[in-house]
Coordinates of C-alpha atoms and ligand atoms in Angstrom, one line a residue:
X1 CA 0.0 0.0 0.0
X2 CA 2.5 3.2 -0.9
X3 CA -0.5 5.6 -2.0
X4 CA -3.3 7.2 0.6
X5 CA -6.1 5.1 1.0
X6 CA -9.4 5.6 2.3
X7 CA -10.5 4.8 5.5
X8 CA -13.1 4.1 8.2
X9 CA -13.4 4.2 11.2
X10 CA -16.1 1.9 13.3
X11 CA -16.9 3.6 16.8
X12 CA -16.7 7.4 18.0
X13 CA -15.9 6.4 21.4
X14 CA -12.8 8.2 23.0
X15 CA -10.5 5.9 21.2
X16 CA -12.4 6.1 18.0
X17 CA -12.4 9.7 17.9
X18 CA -8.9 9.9 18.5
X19 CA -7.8 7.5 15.7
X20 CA -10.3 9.0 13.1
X21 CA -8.8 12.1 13.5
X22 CA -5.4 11.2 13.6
X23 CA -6.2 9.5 10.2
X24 CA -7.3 13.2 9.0
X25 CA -3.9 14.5 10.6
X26 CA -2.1 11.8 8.0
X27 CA -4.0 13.1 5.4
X28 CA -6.4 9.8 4.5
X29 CA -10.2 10.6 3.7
X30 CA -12.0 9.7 6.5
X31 CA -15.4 7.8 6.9
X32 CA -16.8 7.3 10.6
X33 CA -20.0 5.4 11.5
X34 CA -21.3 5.5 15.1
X35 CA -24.1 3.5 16.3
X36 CA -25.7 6.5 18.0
X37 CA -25.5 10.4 16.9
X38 CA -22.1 11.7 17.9
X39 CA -20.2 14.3 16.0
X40 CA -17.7 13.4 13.6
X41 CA -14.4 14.9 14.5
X42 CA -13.2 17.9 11.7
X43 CA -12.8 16.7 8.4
X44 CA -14.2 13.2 8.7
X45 CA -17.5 12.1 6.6
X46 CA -20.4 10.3 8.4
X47 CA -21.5 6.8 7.0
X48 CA -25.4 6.2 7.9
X49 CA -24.2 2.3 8.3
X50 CA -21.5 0.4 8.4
X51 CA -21.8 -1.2 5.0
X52 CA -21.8 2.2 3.7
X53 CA -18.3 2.8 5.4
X54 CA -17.3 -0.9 4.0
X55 CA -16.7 0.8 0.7
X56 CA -12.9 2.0 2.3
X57 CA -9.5 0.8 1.1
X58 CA -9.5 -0.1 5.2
X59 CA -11.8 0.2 7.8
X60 CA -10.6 0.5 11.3
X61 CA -13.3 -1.2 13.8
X62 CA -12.5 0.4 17.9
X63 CA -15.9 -0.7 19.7
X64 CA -16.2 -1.4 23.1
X65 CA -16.4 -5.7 22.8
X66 CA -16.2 -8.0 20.1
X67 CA -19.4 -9.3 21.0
X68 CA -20.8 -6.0 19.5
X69 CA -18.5 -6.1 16.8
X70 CA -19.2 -9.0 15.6
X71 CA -22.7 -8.7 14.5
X72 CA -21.5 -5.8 12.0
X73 CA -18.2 -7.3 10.0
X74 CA -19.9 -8.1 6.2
X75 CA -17.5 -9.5 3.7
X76 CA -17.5 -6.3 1.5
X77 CA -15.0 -4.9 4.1
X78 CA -11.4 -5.2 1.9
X79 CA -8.9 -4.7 4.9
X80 CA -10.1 -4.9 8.8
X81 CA -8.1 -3.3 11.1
X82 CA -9.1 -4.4 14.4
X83 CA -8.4 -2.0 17.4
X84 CA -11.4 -3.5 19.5
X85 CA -9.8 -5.2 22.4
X86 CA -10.3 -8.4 23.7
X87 CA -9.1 -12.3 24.3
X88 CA -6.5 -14.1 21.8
X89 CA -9.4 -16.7 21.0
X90 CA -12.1 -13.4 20.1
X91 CA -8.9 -12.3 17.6
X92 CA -8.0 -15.7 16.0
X93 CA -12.0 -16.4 15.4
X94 CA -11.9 -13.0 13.9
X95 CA -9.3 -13.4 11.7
X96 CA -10.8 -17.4 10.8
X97 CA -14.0 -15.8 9.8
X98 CA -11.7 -13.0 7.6
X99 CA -10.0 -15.8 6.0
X100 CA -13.5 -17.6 5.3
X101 CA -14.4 -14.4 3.8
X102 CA -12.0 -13.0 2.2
X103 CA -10.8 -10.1 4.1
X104 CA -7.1 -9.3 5.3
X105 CA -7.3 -9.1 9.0
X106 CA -4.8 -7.0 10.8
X107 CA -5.2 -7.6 14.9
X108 CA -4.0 -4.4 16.8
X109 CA -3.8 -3.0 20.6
X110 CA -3.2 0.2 21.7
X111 CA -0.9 0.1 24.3
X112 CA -2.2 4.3 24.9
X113 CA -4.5 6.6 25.3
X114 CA -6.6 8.7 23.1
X115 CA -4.5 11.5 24.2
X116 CA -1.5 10.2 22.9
X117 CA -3.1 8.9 20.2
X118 CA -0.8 10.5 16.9
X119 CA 2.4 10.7 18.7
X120 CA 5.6 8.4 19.2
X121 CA 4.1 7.2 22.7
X122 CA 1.1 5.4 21.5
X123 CA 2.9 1.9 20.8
X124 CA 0.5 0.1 18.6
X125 CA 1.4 -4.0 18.9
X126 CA -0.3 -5.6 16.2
X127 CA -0.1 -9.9 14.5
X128 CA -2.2 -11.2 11.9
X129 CA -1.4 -9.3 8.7
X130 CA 1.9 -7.4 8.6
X131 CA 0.1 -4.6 6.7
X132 CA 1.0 -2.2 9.1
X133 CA 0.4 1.5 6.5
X134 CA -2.6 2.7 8.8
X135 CA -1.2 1.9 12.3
X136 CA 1.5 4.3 11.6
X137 CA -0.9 6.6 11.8
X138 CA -1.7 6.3 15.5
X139 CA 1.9 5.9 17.1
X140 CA 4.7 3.0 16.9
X141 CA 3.3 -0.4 15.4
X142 CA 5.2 -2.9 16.6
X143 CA 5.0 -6.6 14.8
X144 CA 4.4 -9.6 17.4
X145 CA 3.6 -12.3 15.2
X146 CA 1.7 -14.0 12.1
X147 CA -0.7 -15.6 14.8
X148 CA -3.6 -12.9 14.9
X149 CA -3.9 -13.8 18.8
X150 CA -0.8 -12.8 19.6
X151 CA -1.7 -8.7 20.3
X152 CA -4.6 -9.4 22.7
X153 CA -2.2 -12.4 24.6
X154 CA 0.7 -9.3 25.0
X155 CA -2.2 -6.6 26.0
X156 CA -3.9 -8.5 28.8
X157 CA -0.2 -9.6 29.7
X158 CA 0.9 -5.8 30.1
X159 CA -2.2 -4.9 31.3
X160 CA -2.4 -7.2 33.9
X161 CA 1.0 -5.9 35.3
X162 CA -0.6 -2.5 35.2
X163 CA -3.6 -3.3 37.5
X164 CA -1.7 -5.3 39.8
X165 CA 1.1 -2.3 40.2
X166 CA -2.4 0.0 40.5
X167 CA -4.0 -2.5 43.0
X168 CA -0.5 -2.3 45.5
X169 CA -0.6 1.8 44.7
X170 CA -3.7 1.8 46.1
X171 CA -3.7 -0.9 48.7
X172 CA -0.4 1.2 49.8
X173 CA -2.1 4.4 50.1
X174 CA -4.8 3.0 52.1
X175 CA -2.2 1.2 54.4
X176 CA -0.3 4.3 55.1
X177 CA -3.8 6.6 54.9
X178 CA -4.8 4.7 57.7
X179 CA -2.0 6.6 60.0
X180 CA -2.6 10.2 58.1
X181 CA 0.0 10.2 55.6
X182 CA -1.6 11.7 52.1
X183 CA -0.7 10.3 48.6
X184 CA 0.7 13.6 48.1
X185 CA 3.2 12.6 51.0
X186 CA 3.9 8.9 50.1
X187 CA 3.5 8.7 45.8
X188 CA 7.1 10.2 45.2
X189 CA 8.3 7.3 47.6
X190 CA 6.2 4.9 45.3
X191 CA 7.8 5.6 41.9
X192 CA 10.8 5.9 43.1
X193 CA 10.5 2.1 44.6
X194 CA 9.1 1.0 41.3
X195 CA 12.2 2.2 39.6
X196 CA 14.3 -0.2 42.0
X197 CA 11.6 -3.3 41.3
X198 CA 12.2 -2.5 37.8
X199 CA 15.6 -3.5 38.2
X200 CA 14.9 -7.1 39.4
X201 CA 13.0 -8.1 36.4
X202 CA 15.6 -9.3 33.9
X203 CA 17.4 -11.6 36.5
X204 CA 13.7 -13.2 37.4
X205 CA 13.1 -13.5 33.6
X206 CA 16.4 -15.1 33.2
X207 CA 15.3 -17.6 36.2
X208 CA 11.9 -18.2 34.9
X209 CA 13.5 -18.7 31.3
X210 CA 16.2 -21.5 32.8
X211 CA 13.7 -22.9 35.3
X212 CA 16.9 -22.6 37.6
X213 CA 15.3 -20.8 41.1
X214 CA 19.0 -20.7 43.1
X215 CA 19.0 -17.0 44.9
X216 CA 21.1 -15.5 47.1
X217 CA 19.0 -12.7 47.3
X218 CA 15.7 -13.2 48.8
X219 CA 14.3 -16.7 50.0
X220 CA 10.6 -17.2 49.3
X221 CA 10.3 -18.3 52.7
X222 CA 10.6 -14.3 53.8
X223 CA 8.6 -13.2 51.2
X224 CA 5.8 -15.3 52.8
X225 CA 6.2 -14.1 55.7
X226 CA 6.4 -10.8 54.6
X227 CA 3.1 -10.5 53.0
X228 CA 2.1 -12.4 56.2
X229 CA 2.7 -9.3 57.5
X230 CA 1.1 -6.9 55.1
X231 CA -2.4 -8.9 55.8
X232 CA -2.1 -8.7 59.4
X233 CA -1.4 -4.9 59.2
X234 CA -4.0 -4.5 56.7
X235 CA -6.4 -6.2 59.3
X236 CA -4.9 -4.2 62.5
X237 CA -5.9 -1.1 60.2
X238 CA -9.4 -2.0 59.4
X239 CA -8.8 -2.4 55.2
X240 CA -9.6 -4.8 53.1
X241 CA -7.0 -7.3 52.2
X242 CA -8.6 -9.2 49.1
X243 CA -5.4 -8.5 47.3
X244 CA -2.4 -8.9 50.0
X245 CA -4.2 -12.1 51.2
X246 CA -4.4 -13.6 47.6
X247 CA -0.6 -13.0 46.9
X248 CA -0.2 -14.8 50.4
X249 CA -1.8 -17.8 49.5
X250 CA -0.3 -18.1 45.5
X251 CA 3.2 -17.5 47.2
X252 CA 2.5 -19.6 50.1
X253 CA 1.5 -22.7 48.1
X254 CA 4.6 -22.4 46.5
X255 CA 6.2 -22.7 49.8
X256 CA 4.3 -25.8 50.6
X257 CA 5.8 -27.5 47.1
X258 CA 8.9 -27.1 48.2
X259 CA 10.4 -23.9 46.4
X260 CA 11.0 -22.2 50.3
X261 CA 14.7 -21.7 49.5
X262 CA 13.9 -20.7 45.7
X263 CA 13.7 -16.9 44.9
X264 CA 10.0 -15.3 44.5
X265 CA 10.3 -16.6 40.4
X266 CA 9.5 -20.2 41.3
X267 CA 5.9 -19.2 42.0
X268 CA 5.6 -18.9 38.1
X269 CA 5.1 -23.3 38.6
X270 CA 2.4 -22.4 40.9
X271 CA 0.7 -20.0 37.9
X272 CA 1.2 -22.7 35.5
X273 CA -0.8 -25.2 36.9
Ligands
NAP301 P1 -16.0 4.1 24.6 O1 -15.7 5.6 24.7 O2 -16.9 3.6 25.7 O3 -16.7 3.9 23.2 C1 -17.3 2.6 23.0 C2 -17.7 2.5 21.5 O4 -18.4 1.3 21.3 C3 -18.7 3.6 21.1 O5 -18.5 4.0 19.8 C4 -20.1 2.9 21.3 O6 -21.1 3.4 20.5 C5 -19.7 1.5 20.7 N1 -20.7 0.5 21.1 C6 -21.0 0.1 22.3 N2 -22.0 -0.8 22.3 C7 -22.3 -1.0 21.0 C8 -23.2 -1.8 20.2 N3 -24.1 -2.6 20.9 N4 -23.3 -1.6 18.9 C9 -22.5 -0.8 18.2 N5 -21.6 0.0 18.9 C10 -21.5 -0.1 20.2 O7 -14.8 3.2 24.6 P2 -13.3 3.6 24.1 O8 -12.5 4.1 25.3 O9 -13.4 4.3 22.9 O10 -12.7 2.1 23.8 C11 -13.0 1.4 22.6 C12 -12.0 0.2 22.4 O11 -10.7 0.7 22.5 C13 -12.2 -0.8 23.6 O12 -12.1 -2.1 23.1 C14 -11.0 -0.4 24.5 O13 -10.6 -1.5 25.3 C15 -10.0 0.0 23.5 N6 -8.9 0.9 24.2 C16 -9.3 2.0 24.8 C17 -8.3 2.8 25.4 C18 -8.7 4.0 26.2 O14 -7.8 4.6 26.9 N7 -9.9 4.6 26.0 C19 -7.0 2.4 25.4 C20 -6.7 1.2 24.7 C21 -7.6 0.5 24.1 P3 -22.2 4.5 21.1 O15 -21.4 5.8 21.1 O16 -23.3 4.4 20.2 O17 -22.4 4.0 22.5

């Protein structure tokens, strides 16, 4: 694809704004359809239905589920650009019923958000199709793999370390609320703790990676009773301690199996199982 194409865009939400008029930015001609009346961002053209925005070089679907999604994808659609997010298994059905039909199917995540949408910060991981002309659009597309599941598997991985770093943010503040100290007070402490945590994640990689869980850093055994700790102070304070209690028993049961003397990266056999 070396000349401008034209494009759609499936969903005015706050993603689908963002990437319709990034598309206008890069100088494509821009369809949108929305299921109910929003306004089109500047220099996009409104599409009654979504067969009417079929007849683009590309359309770019960004709804809130595939299970919505679904229900609209026709086989006059040419190039699908999916930015909807959700499981490996919803992408690789996707792109089976694309290959059924007849359409190139390019799976992609948006590791941003809308504001960033258009600059080099919006990383864009995308497998399937390696037709990559639109994504560059929106940010950095980055590859992962021919297997069109292989975007969602990476989102909900990164994702997931996001909302557990969020969950112990927040589980923090609440611990150290609990004796007056604001987030104001404690946040710069946070990130700069993050920064060191960030540290230890190639050498646990490298021990998940050789199945090899000799430390001479720190035992599981005192990481047990470490977040032994955490739940009991959690309980002195009056919080809830869903999360510290969980990570107790996935780290404890680890313990049990004999990985006591390993470093925290043997609990990945617990994960596996
Ligand atoms: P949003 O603002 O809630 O927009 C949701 C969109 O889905 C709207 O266009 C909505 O149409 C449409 N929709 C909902 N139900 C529908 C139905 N039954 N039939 C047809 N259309 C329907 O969500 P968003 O933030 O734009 O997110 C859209 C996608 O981008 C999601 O998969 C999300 O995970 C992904 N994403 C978002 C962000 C972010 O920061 N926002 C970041 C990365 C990825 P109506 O306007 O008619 O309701």
């Amino acid at each position: 694809m070396g000349i401008k194409k034209t494009v759609s865009v499936l969903g005015l939400g706050r993603m689908g704004s963002a990437l319709a008029t990034a598309l206008v930015e890069e100088g494509f001609e821009v369809t949108v359809w929305n299921r109910t009346d929003k306004p089109a961002p500047v220099g996009t053209t409104k599409a009654a239905t979504p067969e009417e925005a079929f007849r683009s070089d590309v359309v770019v679907t960004c709804l809130s589920t595939y299970d919505v999604q679904k229900p609209l994808l026709t086989r006059d659609i040419k190039i699908l650009v999916n930015l909807t997010s959700g499981t490996p298994e919803e992408a690789r059905a996707t792109a089976r019923w694309a290959e059924d039909n007849g359409v190139e199917y390019v799976d992609g995540v948006i590791m941003a958000v809308p504001q960033q949408i258009g600059t080099a910060q919006a990383r864009i991981l995308f497998s399937g199709s390696e037709n990559h002309h639109v994504l560059r659009a929106f940010g950095e597309p980055v590859f992962v793999g021919e297997d069109a599941g292989l975007a969602a598997l990476y989102d909900l991985a990164l994702l997931g370390v996001m909302w557990s770093a969020f969950g112990g943010y927040l589980q923090a503040l609440a611990l150290v609320g609990s004796a007056g100290v604001t987030p104001r007070q404690f946040t710069p402490l946070i990130t700069d703790w993050l920064a060191v945590v960030t540290t230890l994640l190639p050498e646990m990689g490298e021990e998940v990676q050789s199945g090899s869980y000799e430390t001479d850093v720190s035992a599981l055994d005192i990481n047990v009773s470490g977040l032994r700790m955490l739940t009991d102070a959690g309980v002195e304070q009056g919080l809830d301690t869903t999360l510290p209690q969980a990570l107790h028993d996935l780290f404890e049961r680890a313990q049990r199996n004999g990985h006591g003397a390993h470093s925290i990266a043997s609990v990945i056999e617990e994960i596996r199982k």
